[in-house]
Short mmCIF file of C-alpha atoms in Angstrom, two decimals:
data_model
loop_
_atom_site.label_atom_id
_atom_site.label_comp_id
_atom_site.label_asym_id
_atom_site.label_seq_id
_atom_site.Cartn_x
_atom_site.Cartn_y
_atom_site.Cartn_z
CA UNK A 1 40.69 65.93 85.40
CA UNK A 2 39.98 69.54 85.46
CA UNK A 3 38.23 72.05 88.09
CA UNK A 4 37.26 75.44 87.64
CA UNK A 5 36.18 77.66 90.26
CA UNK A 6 35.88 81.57 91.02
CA UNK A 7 37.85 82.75 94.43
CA UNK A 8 35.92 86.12 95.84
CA UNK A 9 39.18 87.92 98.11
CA UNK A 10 37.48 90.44 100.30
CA UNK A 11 38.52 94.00 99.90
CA UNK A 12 42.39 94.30 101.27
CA UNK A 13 44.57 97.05 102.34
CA UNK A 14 47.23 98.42 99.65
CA UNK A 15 50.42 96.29 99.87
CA UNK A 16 50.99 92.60 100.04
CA UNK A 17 49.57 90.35 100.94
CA UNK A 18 49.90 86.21 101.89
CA UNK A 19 47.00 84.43 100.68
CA UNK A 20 48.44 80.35 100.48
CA UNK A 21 45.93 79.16 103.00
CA UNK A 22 43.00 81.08 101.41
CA UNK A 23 43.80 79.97 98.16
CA UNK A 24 44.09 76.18 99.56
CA UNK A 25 41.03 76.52 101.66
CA UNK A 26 39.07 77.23 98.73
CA UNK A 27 40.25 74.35 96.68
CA UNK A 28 39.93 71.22 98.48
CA UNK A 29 39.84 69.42 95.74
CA UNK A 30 42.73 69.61 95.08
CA UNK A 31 43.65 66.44 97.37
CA UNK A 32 42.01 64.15 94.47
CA UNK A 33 44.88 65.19 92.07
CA UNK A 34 48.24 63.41 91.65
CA UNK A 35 50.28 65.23 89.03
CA UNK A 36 48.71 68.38 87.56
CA UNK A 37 48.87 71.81 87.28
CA UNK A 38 47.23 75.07 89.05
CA UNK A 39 46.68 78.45 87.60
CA UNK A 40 45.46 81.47 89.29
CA UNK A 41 44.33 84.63 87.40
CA UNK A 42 43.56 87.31 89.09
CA UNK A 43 40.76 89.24 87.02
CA UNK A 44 42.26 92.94 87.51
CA UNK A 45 44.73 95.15 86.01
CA UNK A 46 45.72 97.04 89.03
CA UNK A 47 46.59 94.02 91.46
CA UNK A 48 48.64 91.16 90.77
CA UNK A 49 50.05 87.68 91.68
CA UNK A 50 53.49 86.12 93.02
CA UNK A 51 55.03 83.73 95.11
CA UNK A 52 57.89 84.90 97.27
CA UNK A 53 58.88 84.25 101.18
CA UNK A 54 56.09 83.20 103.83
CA UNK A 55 57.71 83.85 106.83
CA UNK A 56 58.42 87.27 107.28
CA UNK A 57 55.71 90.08 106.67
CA UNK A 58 59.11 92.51 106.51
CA UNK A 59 59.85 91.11 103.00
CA UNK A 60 56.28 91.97 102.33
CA UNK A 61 56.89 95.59 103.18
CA UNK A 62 60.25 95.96 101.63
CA UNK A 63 58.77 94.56 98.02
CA UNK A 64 56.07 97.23 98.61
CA UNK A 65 58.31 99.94 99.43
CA UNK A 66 60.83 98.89 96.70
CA UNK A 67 57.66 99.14 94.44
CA UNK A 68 56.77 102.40 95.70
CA UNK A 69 59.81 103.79 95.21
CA UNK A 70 60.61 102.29 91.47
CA UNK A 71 56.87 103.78 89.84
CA UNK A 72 56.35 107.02 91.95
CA UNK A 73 52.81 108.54 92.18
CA UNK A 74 52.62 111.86 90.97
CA UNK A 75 55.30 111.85 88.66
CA UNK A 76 54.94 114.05 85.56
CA UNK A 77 55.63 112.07 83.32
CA UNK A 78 52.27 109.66 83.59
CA UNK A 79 49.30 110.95 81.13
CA UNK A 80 46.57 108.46 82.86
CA UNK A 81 45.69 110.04 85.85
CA UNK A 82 41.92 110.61 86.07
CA UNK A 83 41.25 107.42 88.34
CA UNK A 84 43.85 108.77 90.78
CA UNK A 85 47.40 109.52 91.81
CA UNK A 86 47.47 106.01 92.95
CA UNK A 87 46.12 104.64 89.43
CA UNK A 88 48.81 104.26 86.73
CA UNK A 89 51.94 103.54 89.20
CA UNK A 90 49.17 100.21 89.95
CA UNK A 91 48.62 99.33 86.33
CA UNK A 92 52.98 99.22 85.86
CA UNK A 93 52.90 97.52 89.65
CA UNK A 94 50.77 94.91 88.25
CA UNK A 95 52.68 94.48 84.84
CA UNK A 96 55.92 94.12 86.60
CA UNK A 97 54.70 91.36 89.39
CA UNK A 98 52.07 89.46 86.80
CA UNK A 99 48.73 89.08 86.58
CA UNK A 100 48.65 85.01 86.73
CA UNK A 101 50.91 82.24 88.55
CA UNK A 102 51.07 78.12 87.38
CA UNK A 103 52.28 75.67 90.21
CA UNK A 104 53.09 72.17 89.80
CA UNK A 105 50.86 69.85 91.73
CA UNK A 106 52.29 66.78 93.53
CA UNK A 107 49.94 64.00 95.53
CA UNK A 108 47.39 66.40 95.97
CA UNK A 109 48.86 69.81 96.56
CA UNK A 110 51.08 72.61 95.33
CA UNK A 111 54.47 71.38 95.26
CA UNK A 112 55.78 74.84 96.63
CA UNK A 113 59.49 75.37 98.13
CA UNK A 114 59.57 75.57 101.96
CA UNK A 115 59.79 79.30 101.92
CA UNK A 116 57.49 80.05 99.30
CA UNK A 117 54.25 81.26 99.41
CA UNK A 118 51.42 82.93 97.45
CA UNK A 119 51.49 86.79 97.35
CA UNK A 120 48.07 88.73 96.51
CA UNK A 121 49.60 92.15 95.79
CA UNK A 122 47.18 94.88 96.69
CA UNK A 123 48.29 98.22 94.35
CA UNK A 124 45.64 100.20 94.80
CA UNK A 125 44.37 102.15 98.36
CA UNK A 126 41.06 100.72 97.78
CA UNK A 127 41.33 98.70 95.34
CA UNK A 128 38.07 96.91 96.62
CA UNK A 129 37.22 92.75 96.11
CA UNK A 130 39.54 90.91 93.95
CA UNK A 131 38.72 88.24 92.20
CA UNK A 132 41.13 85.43 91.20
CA UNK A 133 40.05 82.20 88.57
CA UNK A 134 41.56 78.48 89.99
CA UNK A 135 42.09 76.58 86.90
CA UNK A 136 43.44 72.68 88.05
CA UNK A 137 44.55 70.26 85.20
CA UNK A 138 46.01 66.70 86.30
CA UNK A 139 46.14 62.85 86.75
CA UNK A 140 43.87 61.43 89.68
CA UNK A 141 45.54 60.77 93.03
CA UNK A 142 46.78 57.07 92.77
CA UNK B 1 50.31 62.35 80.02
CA UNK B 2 51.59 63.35 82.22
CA UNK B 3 55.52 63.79 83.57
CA UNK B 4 57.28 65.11 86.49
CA UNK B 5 60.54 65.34 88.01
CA UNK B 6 62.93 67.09 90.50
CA UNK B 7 66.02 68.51 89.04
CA UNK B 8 68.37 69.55 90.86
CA UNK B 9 70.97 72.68 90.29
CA UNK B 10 74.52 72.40 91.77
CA UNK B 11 75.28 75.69 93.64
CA UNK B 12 75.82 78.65 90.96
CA UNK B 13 77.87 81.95 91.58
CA UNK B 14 75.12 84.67 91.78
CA UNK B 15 74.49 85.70 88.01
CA UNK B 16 72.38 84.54 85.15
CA UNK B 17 72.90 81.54 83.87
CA UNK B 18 72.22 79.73 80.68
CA UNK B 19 70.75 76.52 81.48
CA UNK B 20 68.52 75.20 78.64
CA UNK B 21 70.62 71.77 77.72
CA UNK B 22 70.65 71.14 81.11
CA UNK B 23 66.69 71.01 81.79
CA UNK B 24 66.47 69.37 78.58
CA UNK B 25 69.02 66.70 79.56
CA UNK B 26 67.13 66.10 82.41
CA UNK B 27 63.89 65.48 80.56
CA UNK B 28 64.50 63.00 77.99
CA UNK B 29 60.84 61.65 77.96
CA UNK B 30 59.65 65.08 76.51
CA UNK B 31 60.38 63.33 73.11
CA UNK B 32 57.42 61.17 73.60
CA UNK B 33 54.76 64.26 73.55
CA UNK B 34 53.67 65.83 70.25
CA UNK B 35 51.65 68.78 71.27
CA UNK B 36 51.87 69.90 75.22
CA UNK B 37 53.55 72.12 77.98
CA UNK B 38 56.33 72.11 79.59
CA UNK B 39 56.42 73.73 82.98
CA UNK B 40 59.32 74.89 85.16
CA UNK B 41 58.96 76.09 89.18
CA UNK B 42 62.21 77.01 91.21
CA UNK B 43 60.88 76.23 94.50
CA UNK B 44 63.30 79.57 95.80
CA UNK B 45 62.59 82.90 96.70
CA UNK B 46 66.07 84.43 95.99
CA UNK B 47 66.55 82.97 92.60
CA UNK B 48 64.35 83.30 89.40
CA UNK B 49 63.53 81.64 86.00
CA UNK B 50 63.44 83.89 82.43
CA UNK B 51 63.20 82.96 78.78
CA UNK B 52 66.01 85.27 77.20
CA UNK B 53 69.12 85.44 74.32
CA UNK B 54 70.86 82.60 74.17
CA UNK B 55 73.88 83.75 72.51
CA UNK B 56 75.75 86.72 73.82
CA UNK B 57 77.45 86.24 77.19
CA UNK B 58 76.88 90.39 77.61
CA UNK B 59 73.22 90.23 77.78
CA UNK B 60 73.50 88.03 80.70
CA UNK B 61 76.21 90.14 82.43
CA UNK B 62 73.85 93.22 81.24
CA UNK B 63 70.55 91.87 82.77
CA UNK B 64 72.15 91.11 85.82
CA UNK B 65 74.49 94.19 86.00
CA UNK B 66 70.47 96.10 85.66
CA UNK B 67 69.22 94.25 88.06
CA UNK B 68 71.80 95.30 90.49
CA UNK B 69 71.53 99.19 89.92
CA UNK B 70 67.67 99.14 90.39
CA UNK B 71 67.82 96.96 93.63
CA UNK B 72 70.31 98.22 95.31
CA UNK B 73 72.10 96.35 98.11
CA UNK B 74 72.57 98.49 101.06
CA UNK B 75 69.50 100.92 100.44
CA UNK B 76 68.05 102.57 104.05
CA UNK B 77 64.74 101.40 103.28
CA UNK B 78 65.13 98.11 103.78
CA UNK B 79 64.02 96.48 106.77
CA UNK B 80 65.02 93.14 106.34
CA UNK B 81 68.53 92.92 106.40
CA UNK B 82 69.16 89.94 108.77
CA UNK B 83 70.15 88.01 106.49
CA UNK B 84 72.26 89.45 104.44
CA UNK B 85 72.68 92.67 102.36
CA UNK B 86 71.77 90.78 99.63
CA UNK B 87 69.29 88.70 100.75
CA UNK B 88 66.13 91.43 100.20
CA UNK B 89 67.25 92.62 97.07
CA UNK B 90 67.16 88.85 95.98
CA UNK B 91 63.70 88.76 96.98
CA UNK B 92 62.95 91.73 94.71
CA UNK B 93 64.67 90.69 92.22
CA UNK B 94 63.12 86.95 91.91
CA UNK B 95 59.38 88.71 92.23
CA UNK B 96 60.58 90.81 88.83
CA UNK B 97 61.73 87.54 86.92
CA UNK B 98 59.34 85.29 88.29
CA UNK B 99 59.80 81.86 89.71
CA UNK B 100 57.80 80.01 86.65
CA UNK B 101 58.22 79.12 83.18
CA UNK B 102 56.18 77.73 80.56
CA UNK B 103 57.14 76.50 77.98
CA UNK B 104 54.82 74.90 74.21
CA UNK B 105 55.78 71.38 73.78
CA UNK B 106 55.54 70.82 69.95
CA UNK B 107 56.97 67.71 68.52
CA UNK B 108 58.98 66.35 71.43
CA UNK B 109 60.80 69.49 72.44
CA UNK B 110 59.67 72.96 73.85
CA UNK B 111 59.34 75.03 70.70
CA UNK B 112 61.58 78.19 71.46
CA UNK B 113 62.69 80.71 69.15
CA UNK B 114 65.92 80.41 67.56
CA UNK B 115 67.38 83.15 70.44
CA UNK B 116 65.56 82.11 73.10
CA UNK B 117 67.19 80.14 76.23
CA UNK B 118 66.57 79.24 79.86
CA UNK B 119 67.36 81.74 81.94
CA UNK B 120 68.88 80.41 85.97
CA UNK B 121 69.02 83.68 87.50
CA UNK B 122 70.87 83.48 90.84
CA UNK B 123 70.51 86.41 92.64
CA UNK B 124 72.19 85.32 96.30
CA UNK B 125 76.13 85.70 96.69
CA UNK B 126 75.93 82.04 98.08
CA UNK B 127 72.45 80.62 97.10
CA UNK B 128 73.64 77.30 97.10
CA UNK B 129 72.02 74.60 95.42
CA UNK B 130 68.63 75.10 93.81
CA UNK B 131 65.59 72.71 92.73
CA UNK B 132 63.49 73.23 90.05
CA UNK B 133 60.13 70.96 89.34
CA UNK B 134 59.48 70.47 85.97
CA UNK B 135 55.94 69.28 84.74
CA UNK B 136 55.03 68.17 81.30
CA UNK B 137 51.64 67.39 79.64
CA UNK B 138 50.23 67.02 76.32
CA UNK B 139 48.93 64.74 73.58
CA UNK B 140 51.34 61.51 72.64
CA UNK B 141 53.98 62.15 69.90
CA UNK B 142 52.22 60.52 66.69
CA UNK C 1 41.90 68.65 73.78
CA UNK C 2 44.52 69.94 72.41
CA UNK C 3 44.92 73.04 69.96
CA UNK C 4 48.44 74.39 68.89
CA UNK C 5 48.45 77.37 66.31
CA UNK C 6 51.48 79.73 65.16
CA UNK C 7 50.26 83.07 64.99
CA UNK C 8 52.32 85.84 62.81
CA UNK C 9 51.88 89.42 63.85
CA UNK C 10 52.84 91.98 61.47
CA UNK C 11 55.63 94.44 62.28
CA UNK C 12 54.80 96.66 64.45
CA UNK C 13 56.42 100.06 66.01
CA UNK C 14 57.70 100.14 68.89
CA UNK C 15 55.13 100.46 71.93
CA UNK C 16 52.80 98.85 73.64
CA UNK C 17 49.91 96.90 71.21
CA UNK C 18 46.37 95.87 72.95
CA UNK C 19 45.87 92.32 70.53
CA UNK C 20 43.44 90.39 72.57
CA UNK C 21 41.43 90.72 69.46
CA UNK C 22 43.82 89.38 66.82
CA UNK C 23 44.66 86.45 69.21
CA UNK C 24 40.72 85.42 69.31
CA UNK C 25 40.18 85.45 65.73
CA UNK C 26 43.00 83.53 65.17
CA UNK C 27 41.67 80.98 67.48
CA UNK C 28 38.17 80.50 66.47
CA UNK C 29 38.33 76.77 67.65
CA UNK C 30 38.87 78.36 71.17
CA UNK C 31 34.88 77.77 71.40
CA UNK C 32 34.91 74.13 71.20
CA UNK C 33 36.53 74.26 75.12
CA UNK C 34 34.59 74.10 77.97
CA UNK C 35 37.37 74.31 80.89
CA UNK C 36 40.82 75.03 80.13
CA UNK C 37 43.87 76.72 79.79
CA UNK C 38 45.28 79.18 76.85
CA UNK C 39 49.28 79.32 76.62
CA UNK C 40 50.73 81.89 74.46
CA UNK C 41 54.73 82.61 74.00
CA UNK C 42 56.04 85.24 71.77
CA UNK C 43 59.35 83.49 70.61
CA UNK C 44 61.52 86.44 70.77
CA UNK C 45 63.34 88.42 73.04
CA UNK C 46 63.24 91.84 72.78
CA UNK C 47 58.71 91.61 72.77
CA UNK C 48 57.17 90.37 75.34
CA UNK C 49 53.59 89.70 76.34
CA UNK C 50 51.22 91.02 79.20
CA UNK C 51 47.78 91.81 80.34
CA UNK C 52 46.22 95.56 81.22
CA UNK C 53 43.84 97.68 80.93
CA UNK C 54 42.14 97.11 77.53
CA UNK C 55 40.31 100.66 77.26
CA UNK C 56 42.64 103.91 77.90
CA UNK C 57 45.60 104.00 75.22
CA UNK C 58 47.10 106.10 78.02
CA UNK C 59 47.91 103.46 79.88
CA UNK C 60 49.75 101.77 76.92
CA UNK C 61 51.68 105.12 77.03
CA UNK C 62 52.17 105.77 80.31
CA UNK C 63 53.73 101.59 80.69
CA UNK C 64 56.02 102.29 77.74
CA UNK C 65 57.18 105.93 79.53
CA UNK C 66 58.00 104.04 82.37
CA UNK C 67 59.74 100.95 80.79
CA UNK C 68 61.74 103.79 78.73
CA UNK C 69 62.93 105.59 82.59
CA UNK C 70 63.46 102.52 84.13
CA UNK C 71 65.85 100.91 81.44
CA UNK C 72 67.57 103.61 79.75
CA UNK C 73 69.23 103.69 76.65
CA UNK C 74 72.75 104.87 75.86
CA UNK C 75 73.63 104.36 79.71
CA UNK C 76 77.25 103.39 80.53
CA UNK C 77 77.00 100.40 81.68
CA UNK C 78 75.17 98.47 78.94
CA UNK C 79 78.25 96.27 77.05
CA UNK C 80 75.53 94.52 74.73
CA UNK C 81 75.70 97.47 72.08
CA UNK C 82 76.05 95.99 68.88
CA UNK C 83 72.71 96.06 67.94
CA UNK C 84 71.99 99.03 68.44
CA UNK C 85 70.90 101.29 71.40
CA UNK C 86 67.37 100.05 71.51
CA UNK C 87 68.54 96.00 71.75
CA UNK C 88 70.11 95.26 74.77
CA UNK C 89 66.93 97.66 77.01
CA UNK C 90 64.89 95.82 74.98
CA UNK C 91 66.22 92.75 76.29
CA UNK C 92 65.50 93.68 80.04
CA UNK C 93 62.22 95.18 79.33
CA UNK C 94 61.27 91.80 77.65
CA UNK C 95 62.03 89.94 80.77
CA UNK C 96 60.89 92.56 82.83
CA UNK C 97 57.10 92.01 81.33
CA UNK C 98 57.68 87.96 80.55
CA UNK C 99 57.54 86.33 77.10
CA UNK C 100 54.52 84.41 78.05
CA UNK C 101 50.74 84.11 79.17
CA UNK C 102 48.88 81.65 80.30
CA UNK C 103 45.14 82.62 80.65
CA UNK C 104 41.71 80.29 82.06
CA UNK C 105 39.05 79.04 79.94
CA UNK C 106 35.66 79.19 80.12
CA UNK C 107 32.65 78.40 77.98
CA UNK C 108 34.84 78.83 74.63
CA UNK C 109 36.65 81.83 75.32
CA UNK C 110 39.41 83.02 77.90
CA UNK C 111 38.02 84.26 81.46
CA UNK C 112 39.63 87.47 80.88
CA UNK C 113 38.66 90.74 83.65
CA UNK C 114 36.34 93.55 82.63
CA UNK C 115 39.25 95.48 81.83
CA UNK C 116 41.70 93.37 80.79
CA UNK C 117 43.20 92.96 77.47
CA UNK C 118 46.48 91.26 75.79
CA UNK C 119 49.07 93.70 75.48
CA UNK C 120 52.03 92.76 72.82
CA UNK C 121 55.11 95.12 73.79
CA UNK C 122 57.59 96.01 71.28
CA UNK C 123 59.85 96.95 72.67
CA UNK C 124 62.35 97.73 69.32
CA UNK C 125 62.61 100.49 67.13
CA UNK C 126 61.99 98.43 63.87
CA UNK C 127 61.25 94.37 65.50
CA UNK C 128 60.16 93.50 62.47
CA UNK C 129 57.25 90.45 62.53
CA UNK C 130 57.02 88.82 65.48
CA UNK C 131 55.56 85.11 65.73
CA UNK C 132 53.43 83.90 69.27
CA UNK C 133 52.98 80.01 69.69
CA UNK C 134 49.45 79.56 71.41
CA UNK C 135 48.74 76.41 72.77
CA UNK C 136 45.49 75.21 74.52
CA UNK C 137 44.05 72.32 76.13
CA UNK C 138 40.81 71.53 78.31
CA UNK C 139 37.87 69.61 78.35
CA UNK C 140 35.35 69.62 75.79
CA UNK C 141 32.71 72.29 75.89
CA UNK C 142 29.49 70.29 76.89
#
């Protein structure tokens, strides 16, 4: 079994951002799946993909600050800066958190830990619409 | 076919830990695929999965000895501290490893290079046990 | 479907390579998948692979700047110095980028972004060849 479909994410503030139930919510078939596989790519090179803890929106501002403060903007060492201070430090930003995540699937749904959930990292200040592929692989729901 | 099982991690001191005989051990059916992937989740937030040298104790003590300079425990900017100095860091630290692995199946096994190994990295002072879900498809072995 | 290829890279110097070229032609049965997924591991670990922005070499520049600032050679606390002063950052920088990639497919070909391209990072002085194991599997193209 295999399903393909494009996710459209409306355009987001910069930092991170928990995006489990949107992801799910587009996917509902997903339920017809027993063991299998999901990928998510998201289609950009200044935003980027992780899981990490779903309960407090402080860990979502620390990562962002720690992020902030390991790739500064304005720093004179980066070359690339036409497209803004805000640019480069996104394209390392999205290197160092990944551009793509694979979950296990179990009876019909990501098989995530109780604390984890799916992080759409935001690294621009208007970065615009993101777009993220769903790619599911697996055996059919016994 | 398809495969899929729970293993499960006794508690670790926080480091980085070889563990590639033990995920094999735990998967002895991966001798029946010929061509496929192997995939690994640690359903954690504070803890991480890498592919890295499998030889030198240092490089472990090195990664995580790097790790620990450039997320500092104890730094004013973080806000979430309740549980733990090193609780946020962890966070940080797990988003830069990643909490995924995949691996080529070729021939029954996952086809590393000769250096390569299966990075646990514990990042917690007391993380406790962890799980990891491991999923496997591919063709049969001929 | 399944498709499992070595492909050898000739050395390289150290920096940041865009490849997604060399990847596709070495894949030309890519085309016969309709839906899918395209695994690739580099099976070493001082490289490592990545996606980003497949037009300005800056940005190849500007990523290896930063990787060079963020894990710096000759510093004190590296034990792992037997190999030389470029080994044991390589080793970090490796896992800091991953040693794999796992991309969608689509009509024959990966479902790459606009702007995104396959980035091989070298990430020693003299790595010498380097060998990725791609793997893919999917549904026939109809």
């Amino acid at each position: 079994m295999w399903l393909q479909r494009t996710i459209a994410f409306e355009p987001r503030p910069r930092g991170i951002h928990l995006v489990t139930g949107e992801v799910l919510e587009a996917l509902p078939e997903l339920g017809d799946f027993g063991v299998g596989l999901l990928h998510l790519l998201i289609q950009h090179t200044s935003a980027s993909l992780t899981l990490n803890e779903n309960a407090s929106p402080e860990v979502r501002r620390d990562l962002e600050a720690w992020l902030d403060r390991a790739v500064p903007e304005g720093a004179s060492h980066w070359t690339h800066t036409l497209e803004g201070d805000d640019d480069m430090p996104a394209h390392v930003k999205a290197a160092l958190m990944g551009p793509s995540l694979t979950l296990p699937l179990r009876e019909g749904r990501p098989a995530l830990g109780t604390w984890q959930g799916i992080y759409l990292c935001e690294h621009r200040d208007r970065g615009g619409a993101r777009t993220v592929i769903a790619t599911a692989t697996g055996s059919p729901r016994p």
